mmCIF file of C-alpha atoms and ligand atoms in Angstrom:
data_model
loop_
_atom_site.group_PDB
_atom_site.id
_atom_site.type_symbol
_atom_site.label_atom_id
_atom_site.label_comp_id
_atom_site.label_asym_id
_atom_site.label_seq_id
_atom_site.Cartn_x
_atom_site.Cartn_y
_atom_site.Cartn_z
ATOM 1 C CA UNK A 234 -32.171 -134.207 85.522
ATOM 2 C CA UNK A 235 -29.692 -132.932 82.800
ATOM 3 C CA UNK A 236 -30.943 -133.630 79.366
ATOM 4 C CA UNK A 237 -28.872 -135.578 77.490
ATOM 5 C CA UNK A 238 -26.589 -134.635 75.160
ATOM 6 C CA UNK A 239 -25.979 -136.143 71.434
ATOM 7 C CA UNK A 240 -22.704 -137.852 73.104
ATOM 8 C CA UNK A 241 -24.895 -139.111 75.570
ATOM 9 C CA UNK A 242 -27.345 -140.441 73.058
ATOM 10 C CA UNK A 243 -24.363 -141.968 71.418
ATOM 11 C CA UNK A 244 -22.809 -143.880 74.029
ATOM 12 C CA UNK A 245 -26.276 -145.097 75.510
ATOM 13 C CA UNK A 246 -28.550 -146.336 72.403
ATOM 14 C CA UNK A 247 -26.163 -146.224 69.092
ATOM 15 C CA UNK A 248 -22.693 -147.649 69.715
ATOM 16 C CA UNK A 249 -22.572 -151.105 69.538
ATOM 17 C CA UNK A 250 -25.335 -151.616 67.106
ATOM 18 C CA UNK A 251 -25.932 -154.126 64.612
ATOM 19 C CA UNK A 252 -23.830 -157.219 63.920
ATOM 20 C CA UNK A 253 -20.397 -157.814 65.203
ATOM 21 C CA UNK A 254 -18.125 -158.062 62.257
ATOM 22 C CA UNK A 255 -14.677 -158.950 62.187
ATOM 23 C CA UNK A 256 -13.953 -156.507 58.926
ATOM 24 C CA UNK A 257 -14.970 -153.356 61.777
ATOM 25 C CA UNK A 258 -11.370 -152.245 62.584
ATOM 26 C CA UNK A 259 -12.812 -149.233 64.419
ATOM 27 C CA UNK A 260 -16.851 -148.246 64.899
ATOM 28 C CA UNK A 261 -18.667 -145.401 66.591
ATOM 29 C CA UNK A 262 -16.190 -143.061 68.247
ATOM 30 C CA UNK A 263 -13.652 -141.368 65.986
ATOM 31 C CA UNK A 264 -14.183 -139.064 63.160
ATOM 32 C CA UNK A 265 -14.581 -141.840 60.586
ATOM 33 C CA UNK A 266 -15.163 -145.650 60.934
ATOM 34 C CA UNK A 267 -12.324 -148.048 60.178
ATOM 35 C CA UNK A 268 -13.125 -151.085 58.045
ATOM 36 C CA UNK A 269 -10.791 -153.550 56.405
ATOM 37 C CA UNK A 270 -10.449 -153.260 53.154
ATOM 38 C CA UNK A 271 -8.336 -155.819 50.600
ATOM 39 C CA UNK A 272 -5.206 -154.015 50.777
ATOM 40 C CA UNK A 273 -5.905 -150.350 52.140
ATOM 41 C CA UNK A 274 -8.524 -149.863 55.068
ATOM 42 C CA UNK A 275 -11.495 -148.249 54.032
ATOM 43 C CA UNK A 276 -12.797 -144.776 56.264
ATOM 44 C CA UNK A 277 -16.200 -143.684 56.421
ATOM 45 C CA UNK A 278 -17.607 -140.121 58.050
ATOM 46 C CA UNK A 279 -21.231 -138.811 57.572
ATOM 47 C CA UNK A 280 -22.372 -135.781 59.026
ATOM 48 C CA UNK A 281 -25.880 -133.598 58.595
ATOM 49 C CA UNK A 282 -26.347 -129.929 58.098
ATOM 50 C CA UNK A 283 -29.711 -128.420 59.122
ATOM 51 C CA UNK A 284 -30.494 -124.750 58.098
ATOM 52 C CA UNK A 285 -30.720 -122.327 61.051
ATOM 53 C CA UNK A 286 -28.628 -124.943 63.364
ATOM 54 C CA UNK A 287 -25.273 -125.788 60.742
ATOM 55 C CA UNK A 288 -25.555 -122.476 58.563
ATOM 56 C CA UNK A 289 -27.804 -119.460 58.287
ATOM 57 C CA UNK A 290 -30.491 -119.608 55.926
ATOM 58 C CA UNK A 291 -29.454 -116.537 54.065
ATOM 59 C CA UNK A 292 -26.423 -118.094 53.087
ATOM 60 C CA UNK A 293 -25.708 -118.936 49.335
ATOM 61 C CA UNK A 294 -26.160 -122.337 47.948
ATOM 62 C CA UNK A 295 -23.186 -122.716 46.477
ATOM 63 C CA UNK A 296 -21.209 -121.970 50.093
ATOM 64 C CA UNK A 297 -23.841 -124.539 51.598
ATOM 65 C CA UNK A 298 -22.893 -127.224 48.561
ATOM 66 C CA UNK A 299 -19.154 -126.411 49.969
ATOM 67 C CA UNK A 300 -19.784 -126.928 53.705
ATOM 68 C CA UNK A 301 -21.993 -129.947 53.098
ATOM 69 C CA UNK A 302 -18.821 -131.621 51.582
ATOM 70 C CA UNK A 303 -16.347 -129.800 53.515
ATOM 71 C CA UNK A 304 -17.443 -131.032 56.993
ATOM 72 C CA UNK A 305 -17.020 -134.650 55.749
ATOM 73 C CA UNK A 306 -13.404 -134.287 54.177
ATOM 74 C CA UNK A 307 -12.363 -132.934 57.554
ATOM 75 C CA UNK A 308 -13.401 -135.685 59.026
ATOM 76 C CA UNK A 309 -11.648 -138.089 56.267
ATOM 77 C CA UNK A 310 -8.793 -135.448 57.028
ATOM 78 C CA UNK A 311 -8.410 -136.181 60.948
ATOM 79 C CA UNK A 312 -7.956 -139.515 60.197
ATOM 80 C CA UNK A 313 -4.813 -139.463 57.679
ATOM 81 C CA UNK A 314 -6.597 -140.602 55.064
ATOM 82 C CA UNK A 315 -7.447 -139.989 51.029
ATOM 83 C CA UNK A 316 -11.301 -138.897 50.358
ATOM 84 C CA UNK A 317 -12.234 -140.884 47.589
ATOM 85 C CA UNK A 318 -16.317 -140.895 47.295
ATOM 86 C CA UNK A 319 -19.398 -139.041 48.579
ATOM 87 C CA UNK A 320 -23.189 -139.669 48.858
ATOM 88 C CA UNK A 321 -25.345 -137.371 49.026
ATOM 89 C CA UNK A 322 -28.807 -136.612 51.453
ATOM 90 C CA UNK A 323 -31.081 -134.088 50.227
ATOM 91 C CA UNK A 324 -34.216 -133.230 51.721
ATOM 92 C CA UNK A 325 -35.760 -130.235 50.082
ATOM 93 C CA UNK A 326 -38.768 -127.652 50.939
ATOM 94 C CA UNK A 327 -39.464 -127.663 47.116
ATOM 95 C CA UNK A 328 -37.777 -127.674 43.685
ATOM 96 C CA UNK A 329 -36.075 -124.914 43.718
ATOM 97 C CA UNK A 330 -33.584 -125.460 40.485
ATOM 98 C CA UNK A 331 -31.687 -122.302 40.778
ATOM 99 C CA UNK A 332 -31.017 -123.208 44.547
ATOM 100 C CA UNK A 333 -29.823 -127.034 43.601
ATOM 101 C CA UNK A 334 -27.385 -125.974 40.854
ATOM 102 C CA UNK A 335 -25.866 -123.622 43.081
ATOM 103 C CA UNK A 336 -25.702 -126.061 45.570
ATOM 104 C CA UNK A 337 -24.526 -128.539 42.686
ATOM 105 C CA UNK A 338 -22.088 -126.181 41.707
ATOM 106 C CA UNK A 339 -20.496 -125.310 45.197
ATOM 107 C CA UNK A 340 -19.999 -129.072 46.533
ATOM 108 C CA UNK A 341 -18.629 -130.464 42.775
ATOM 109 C CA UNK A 342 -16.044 -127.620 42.938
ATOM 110 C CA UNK A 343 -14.599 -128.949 46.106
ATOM 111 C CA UNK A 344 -15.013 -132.725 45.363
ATOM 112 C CA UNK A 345 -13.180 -131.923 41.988
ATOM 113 C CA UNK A 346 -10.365 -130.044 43.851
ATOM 114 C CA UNK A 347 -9.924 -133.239 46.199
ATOM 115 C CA UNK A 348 -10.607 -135.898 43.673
ATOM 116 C CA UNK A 349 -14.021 -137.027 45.352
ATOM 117 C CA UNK A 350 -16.732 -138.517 42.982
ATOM 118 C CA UNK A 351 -20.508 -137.949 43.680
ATOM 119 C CA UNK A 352 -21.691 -141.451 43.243
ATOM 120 C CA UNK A 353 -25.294 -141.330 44.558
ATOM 121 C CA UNK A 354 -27.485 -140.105 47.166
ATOM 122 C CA UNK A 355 -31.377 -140.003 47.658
ATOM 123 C CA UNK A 356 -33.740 -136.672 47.268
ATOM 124 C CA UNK A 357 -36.845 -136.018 49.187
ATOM 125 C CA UNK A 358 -39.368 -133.140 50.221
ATOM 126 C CA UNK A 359 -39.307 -131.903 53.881
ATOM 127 C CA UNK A 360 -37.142 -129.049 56.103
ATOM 128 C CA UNK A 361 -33.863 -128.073 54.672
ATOM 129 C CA UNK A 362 -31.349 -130.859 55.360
ATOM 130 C CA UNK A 363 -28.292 -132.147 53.533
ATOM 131 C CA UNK A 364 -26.168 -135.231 54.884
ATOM 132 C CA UNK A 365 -23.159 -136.278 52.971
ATOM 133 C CA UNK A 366 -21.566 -139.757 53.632
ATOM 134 C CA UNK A 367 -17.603 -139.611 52.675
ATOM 135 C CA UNK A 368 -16.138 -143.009 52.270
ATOM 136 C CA UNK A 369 -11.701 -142.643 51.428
ATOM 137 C CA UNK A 370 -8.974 -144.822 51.866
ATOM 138 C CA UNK A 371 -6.511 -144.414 54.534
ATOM 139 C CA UNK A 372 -2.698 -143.930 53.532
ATOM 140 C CA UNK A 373 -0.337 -145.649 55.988
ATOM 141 C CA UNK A 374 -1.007 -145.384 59.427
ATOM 142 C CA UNK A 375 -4.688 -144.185 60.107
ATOM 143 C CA UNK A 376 -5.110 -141.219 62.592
ATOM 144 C CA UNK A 377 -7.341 -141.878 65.539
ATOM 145 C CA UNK A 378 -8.458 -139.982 68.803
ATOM 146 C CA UNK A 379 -6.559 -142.188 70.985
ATOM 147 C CA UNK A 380 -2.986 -142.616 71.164
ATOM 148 C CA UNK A 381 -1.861 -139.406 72.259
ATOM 149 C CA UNK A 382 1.055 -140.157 75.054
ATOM 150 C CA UNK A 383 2.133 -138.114 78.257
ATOM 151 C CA UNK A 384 5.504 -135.940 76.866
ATOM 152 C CA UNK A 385 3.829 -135.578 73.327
ATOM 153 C CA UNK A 386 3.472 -131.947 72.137
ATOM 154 C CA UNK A 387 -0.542 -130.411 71.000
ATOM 155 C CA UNK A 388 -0.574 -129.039 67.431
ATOM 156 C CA UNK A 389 -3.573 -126.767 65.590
ATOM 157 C CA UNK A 390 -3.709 -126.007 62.139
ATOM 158 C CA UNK A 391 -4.985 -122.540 61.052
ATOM 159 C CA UNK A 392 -6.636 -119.657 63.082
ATOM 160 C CA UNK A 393 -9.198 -121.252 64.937
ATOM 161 C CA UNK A 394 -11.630 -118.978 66.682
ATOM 162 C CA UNK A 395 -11.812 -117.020 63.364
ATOM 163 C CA UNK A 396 -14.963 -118.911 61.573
ATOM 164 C CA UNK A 397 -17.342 -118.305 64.566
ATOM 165 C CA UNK A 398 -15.909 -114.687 64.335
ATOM 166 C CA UNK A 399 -16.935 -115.024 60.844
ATOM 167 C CA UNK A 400 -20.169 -116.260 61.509
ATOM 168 C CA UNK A 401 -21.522 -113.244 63.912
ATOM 169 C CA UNK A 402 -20.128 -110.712 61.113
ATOM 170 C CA UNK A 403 -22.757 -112.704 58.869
ATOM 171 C CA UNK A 404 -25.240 -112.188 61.077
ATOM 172 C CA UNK A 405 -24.874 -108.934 61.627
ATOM 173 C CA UNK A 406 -26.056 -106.381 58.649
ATOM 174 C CA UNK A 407 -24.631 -103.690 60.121
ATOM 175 C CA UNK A 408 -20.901 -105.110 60.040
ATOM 176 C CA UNK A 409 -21.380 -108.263 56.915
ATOM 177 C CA UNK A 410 -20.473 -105.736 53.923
ATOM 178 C CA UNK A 411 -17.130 -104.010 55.679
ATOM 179 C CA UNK A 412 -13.874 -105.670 54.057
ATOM 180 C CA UNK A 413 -12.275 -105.310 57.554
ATOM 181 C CA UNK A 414 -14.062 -108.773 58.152
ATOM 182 C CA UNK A 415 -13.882 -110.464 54.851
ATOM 183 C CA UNK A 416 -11.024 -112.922 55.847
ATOM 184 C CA UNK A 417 -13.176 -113.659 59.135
ATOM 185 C CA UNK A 418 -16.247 -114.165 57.039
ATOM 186 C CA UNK A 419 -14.216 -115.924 54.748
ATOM 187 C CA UNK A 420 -13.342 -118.717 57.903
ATOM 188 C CA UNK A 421 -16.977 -119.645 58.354
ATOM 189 C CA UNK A 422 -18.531 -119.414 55.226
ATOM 190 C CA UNK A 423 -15.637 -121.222 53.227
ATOM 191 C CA UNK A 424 -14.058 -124.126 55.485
ATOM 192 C CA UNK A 425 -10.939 -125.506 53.666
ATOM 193 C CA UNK A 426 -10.559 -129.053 55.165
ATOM 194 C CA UNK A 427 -7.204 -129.889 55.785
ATOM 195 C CA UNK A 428 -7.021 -133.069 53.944
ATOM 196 C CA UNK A 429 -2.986 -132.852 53.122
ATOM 197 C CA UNK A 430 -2.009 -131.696 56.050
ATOM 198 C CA UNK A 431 -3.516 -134.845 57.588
ATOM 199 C CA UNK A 432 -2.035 -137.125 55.285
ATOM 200 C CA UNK A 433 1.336 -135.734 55.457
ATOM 201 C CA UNK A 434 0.431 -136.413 59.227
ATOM 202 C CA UNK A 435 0.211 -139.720 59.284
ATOM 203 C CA UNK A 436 3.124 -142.122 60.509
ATOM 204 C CA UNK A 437 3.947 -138.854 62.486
ATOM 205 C CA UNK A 438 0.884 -137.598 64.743
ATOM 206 C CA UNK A 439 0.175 -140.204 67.500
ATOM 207 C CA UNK A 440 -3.750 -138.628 67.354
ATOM 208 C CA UNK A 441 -6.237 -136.308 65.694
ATOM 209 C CA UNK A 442 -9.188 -135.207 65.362
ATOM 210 C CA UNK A 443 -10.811 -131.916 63.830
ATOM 211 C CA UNK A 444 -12.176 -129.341 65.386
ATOM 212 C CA UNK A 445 -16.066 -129.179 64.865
ATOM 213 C CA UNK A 446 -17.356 -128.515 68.316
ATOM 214 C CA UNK A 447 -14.578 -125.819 69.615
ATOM 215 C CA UNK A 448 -10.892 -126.586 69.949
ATOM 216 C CA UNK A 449 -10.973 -127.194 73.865
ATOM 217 C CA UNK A 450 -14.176 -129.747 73.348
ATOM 218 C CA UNK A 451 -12.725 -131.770 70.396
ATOM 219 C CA UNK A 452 -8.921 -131.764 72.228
ATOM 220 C CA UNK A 453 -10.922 -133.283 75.252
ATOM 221 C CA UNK A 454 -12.049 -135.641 72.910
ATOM 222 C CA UNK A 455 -8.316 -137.039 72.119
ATOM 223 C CA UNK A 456 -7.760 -136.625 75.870
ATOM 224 C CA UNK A 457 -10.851 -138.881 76.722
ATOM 225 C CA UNK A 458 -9.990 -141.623 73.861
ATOM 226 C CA UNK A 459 -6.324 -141.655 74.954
ATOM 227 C CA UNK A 460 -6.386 -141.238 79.009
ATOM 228 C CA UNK A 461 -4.229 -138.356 79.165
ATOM 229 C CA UNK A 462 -5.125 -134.900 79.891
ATOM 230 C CA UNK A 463 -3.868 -131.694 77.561
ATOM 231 C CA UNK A 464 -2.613 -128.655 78.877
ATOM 232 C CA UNK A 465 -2.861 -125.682 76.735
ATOM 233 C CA UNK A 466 -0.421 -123.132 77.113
ATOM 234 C CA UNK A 467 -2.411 -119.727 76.856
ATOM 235 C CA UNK A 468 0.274 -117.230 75.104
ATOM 236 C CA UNK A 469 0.569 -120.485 72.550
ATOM 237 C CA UNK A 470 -3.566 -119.866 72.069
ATOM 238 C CA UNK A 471 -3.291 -116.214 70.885
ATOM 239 C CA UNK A 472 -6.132 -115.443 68.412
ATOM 240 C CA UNK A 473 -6.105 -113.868 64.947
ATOM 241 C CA UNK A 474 -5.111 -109.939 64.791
ATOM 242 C CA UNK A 475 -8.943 -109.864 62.947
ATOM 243 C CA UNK A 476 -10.263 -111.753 65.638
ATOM 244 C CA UNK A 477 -8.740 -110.047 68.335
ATOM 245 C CA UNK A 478 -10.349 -106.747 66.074
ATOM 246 C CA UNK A 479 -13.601 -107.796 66.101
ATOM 247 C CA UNK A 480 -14.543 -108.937 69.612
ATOM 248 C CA UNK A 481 -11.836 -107.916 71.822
ATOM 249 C CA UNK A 482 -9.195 -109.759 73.175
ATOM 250 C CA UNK A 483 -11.177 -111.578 75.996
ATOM 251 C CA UNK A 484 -13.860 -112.699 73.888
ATOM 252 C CA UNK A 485 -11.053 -113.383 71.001
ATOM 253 C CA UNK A 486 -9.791 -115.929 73.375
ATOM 254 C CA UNK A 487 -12.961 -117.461 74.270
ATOM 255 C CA UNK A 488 -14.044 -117.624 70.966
ATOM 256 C CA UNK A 489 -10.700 -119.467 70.303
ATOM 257 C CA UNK A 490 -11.230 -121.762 72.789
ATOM 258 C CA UNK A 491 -15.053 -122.805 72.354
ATOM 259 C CA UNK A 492 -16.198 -121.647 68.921
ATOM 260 C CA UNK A 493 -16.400 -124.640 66.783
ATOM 261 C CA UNK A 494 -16.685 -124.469 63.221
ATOM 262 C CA UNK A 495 -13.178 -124.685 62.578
ATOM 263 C CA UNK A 496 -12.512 -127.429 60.245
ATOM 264 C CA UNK A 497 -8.565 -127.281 61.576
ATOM 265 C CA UNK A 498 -7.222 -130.565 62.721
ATOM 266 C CA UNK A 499 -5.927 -130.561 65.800
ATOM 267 C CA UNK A 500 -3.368 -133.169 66.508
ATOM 268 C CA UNK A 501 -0.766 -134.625 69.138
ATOM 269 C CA UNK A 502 3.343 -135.787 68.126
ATOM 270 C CA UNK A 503 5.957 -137.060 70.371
ATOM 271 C CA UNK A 504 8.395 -133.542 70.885
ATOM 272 C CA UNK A 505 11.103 -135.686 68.964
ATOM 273 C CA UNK A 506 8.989 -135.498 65.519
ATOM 274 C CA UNK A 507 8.973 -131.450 65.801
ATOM 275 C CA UNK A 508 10.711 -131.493 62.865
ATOM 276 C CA UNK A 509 8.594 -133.843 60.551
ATOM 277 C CA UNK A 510 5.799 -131.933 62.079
ATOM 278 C CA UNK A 511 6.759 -128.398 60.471
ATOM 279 C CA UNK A 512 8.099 -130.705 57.269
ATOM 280 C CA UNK A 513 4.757 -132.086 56.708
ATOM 281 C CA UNK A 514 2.564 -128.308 57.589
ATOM 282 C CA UNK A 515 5.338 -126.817 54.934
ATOM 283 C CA UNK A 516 4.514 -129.862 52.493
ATOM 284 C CA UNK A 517 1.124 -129.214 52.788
ATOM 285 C CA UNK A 518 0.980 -125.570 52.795
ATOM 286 C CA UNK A 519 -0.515 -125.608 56.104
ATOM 287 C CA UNK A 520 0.136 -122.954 59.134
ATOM 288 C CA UNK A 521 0.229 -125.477 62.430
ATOM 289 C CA UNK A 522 1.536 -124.080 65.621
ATOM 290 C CA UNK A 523 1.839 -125.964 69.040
ATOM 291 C CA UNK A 524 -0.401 -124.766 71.310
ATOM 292 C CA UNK A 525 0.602 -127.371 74.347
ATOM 293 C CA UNK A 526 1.264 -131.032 75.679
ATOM 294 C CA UNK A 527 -0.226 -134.016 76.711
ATOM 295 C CA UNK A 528 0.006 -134.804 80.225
ATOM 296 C CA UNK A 529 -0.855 -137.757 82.980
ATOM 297 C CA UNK A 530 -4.588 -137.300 83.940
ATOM 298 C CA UNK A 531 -7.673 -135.940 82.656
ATOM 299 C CA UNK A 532 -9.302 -133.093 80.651
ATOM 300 C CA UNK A 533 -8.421 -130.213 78.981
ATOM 301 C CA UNK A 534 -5.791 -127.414 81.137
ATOM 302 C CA UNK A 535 -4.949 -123.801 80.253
ATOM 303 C CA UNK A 536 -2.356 -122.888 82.099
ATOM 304 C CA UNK A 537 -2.570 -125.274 84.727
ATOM 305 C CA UNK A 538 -6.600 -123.932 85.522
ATOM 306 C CA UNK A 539 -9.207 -126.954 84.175
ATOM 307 C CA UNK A 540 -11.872 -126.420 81.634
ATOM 308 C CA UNK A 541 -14.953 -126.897 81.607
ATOM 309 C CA UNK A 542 -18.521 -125.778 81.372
ATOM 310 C CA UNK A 543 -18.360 -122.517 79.571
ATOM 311 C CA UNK A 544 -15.441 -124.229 77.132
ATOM 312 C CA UNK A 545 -17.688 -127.332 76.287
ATOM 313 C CA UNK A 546 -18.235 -126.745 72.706
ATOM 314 C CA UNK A 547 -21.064 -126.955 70.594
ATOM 315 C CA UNK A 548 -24.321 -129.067 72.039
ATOM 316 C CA UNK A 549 -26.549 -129.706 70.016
ATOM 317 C CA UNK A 550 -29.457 -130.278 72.760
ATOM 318 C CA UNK A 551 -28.284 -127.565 75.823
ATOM 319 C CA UNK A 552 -31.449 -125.879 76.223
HETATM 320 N N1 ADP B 718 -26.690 -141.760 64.807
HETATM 321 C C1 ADP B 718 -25.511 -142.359 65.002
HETATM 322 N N2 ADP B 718 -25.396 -143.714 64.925
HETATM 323 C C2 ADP B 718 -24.205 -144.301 65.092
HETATM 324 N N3 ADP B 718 -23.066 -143.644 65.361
HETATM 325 C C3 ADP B 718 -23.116 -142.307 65.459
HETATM 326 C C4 ADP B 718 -24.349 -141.597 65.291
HETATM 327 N N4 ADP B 718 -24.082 -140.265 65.427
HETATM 328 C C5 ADP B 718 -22.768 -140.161 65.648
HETATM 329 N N5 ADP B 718 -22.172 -141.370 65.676
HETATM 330 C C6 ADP B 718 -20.741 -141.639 65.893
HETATM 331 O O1 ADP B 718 -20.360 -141.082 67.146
HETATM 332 C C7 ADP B 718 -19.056 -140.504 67.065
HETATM 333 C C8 ADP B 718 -19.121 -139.036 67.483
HETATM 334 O O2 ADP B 718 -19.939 -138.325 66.572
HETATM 335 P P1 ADP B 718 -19.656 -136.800 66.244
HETATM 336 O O3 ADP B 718 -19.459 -136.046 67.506
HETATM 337 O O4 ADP B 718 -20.706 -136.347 65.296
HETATM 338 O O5 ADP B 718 -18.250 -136.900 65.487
HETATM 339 P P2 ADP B 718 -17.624 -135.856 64.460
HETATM 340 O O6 ADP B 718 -17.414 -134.581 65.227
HETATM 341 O O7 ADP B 718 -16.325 -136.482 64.029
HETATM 342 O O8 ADP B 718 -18.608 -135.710 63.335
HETATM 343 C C9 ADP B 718 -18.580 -140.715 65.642
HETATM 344 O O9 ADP B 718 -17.754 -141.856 65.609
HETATM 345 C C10 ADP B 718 -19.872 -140.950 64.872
HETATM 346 O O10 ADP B 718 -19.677 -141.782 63.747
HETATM 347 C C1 TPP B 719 -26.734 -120.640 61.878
HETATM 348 C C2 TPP B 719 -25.610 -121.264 62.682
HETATM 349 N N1 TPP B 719 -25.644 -121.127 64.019
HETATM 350 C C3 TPP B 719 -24.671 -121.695 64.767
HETATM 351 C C4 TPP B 719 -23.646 -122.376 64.188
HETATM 352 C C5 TPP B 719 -22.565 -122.984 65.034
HETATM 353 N N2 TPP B 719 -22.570 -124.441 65.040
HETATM 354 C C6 TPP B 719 -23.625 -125.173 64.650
HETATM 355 S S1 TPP B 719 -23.356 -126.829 64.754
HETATM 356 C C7 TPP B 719 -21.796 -126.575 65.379
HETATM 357 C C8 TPP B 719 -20.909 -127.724 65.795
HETATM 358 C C9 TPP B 719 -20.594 -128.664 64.687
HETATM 359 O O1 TPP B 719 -21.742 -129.354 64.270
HETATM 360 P P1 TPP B 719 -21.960 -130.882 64.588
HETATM 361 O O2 TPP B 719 -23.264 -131.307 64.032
HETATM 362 O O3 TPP B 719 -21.711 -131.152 66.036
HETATM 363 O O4 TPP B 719 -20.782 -131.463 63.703
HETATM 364 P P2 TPP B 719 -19.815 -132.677 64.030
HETATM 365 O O5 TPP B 719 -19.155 -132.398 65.347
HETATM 366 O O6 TPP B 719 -20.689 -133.897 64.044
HETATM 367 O O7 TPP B 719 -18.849 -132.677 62.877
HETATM 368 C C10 TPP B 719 -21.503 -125.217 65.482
HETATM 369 C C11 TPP B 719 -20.238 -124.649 65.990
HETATM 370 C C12 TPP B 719 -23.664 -122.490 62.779
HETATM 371 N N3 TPP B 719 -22.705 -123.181 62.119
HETATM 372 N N4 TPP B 719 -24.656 -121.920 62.048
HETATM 373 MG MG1 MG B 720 -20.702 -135.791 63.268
#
């Protein structure tokens, strides 16, 4: 039998959970929860980092103090709203000071550029681990994975593909010190989540999620929640010159596809809002580019061939 994976888990044995409460607008299944707040809803988004599975153990503190907060805006991101405050997880081999003021250092740079306090957390002794809890406040309309309708065009921001490019030219000595691959390392290493692109997104993107797992596994996730399917268009899902560089341009296009570790948001808008779409990238400093539409049926199409298995995404427990 297939093991199962963490969506599996999900949907089985943690959805659903707890009381019923009429202040849940919107529980397990998006990139943050909904909750109703006195005047604004409220969002909240957790996600863990483990060293070896989320970010290689050679990498500096400071860049893991980024990512640990990074990963969480996103998610406050794909939902249109403002990131507001973060707890933090720590679990720590030992007390390594030098390593935890880097790490200090990295993540308050970030919160400060977004506004986020550090109001808490909890510290403990064990394998390297690091969970953040973001809680924000959404702006207007809140972004979710569902609502994307048939007609509607398929946006991504940024050059995905290029951080899991990134990631391989970390992990290979031979090829991390050339400055032919800097801006690739520079994708991985130093995510930049797009947190005004998706508030100038919202009242405009009918859904949106980011792009954790690999552009064609998150998309399907919008398809899924919405009951559409999205055809990409592949000359719209040309990689990055330096990605194209590194691996080729078959594996480029894979890469783009399936990578993961993105942090871009990728989002769906009615053709008519084309327009406020480019307005609100421009706003936002943002490159976006439409790589697509939503269409009746299922699933995730490049040019008119489904994907599947060797586009999944990330999964956490394949083998
Ligand atoms: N252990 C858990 N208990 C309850 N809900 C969970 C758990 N793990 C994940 N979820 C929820 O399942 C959904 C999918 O999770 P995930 O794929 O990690 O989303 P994301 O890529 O946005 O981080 C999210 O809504 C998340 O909050
Ligand atoms: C050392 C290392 N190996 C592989 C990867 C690639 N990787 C690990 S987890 C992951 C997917 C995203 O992580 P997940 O825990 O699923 O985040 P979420 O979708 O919950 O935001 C990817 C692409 C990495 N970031 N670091
Ligand atoms: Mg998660």
């Amino acid at each position: 039998m297939a093991r199962a994976s963490e969506f599996d888990l999900i949907g089985r044995y943690l959805a659903d959970r707890g009381a019923r409460r009429r202040d849940v607008v919107l529980g397990v299944g998006d990139d943050a929860a909904i909750l109703a707040g006195d005047d604004r809803p409220l969002l909240m988004a957790l996600d863990t980092l483990v060293e070896g599975v989320h970010f290689p153990a050679d990498l500096p503190a400071g860049w893991v103090g980024h990512r640990a907060l990074a990963v969480n805006l996103s998610d406050i991101a794909a939902m249109g709203g403002e990131p507001c405050w973060a707890l933090l997880g720590l679990t720590l081999p030992e007390a390594d000071e030098a390593w935890v003021r880097a790490f200090a250092d990295g993540l308050e740079a970030l919160a400060r550029r977004h506004a986020v306090a550090l109001v808490g957390g909890d510290v403990t002794r064990g394998p390297l681990s690091i969970s953040v809890q973001v809680a924000g406040h959404g702006n207007g309309p809140v972004l979710r994975r569902a609502g994307a309708a048939v007609g509607d065009r398929v946006w991504v921001s940024g050059r995905p593909g290029d951080a899991m490019g990134g990631l391989a030219v970390w992990q290979d000595p031979t090829q991390r010190d050339r400055r032919q691959w800097r801006g690739l390392q520079r994708a991985f290493i130093a995510p930049r989540p797009r947190v005004a692109l998706g508030q100038a997104l919202a009242g405009i993107a009918s859904a949106a999620i980011d792009v954790s797992d690999g552009l064609v596994a998150d998309a399907g996730h919008i398809a899924r929640s919405s009951g559409v399917a999205i055809a990409l268009q592949a000359t719209a899902c040309r990689p990055s010159a330096r990605l194209r560089h590194w691996l080729g341009d078959t594996a480029a296009r894979q890469t783009l596809l399936a990578g993961g570790d993105d942090y871009e948001l990728c989002f769906t808008a009615p053709a008519a809002a084309d327009a406020a779409v480019l307005q609100a990238a421009r706003a936002s400093r943002t490159p976006v580019r439409c790589i697509g539409a939503v269409s009746a049926g299922a699933g995730v199409w490049l040019d008119g061939e489904a994907l599947t298995a060797d586009t999944a995404g990330y999964r956490h427990f394949s083998d």
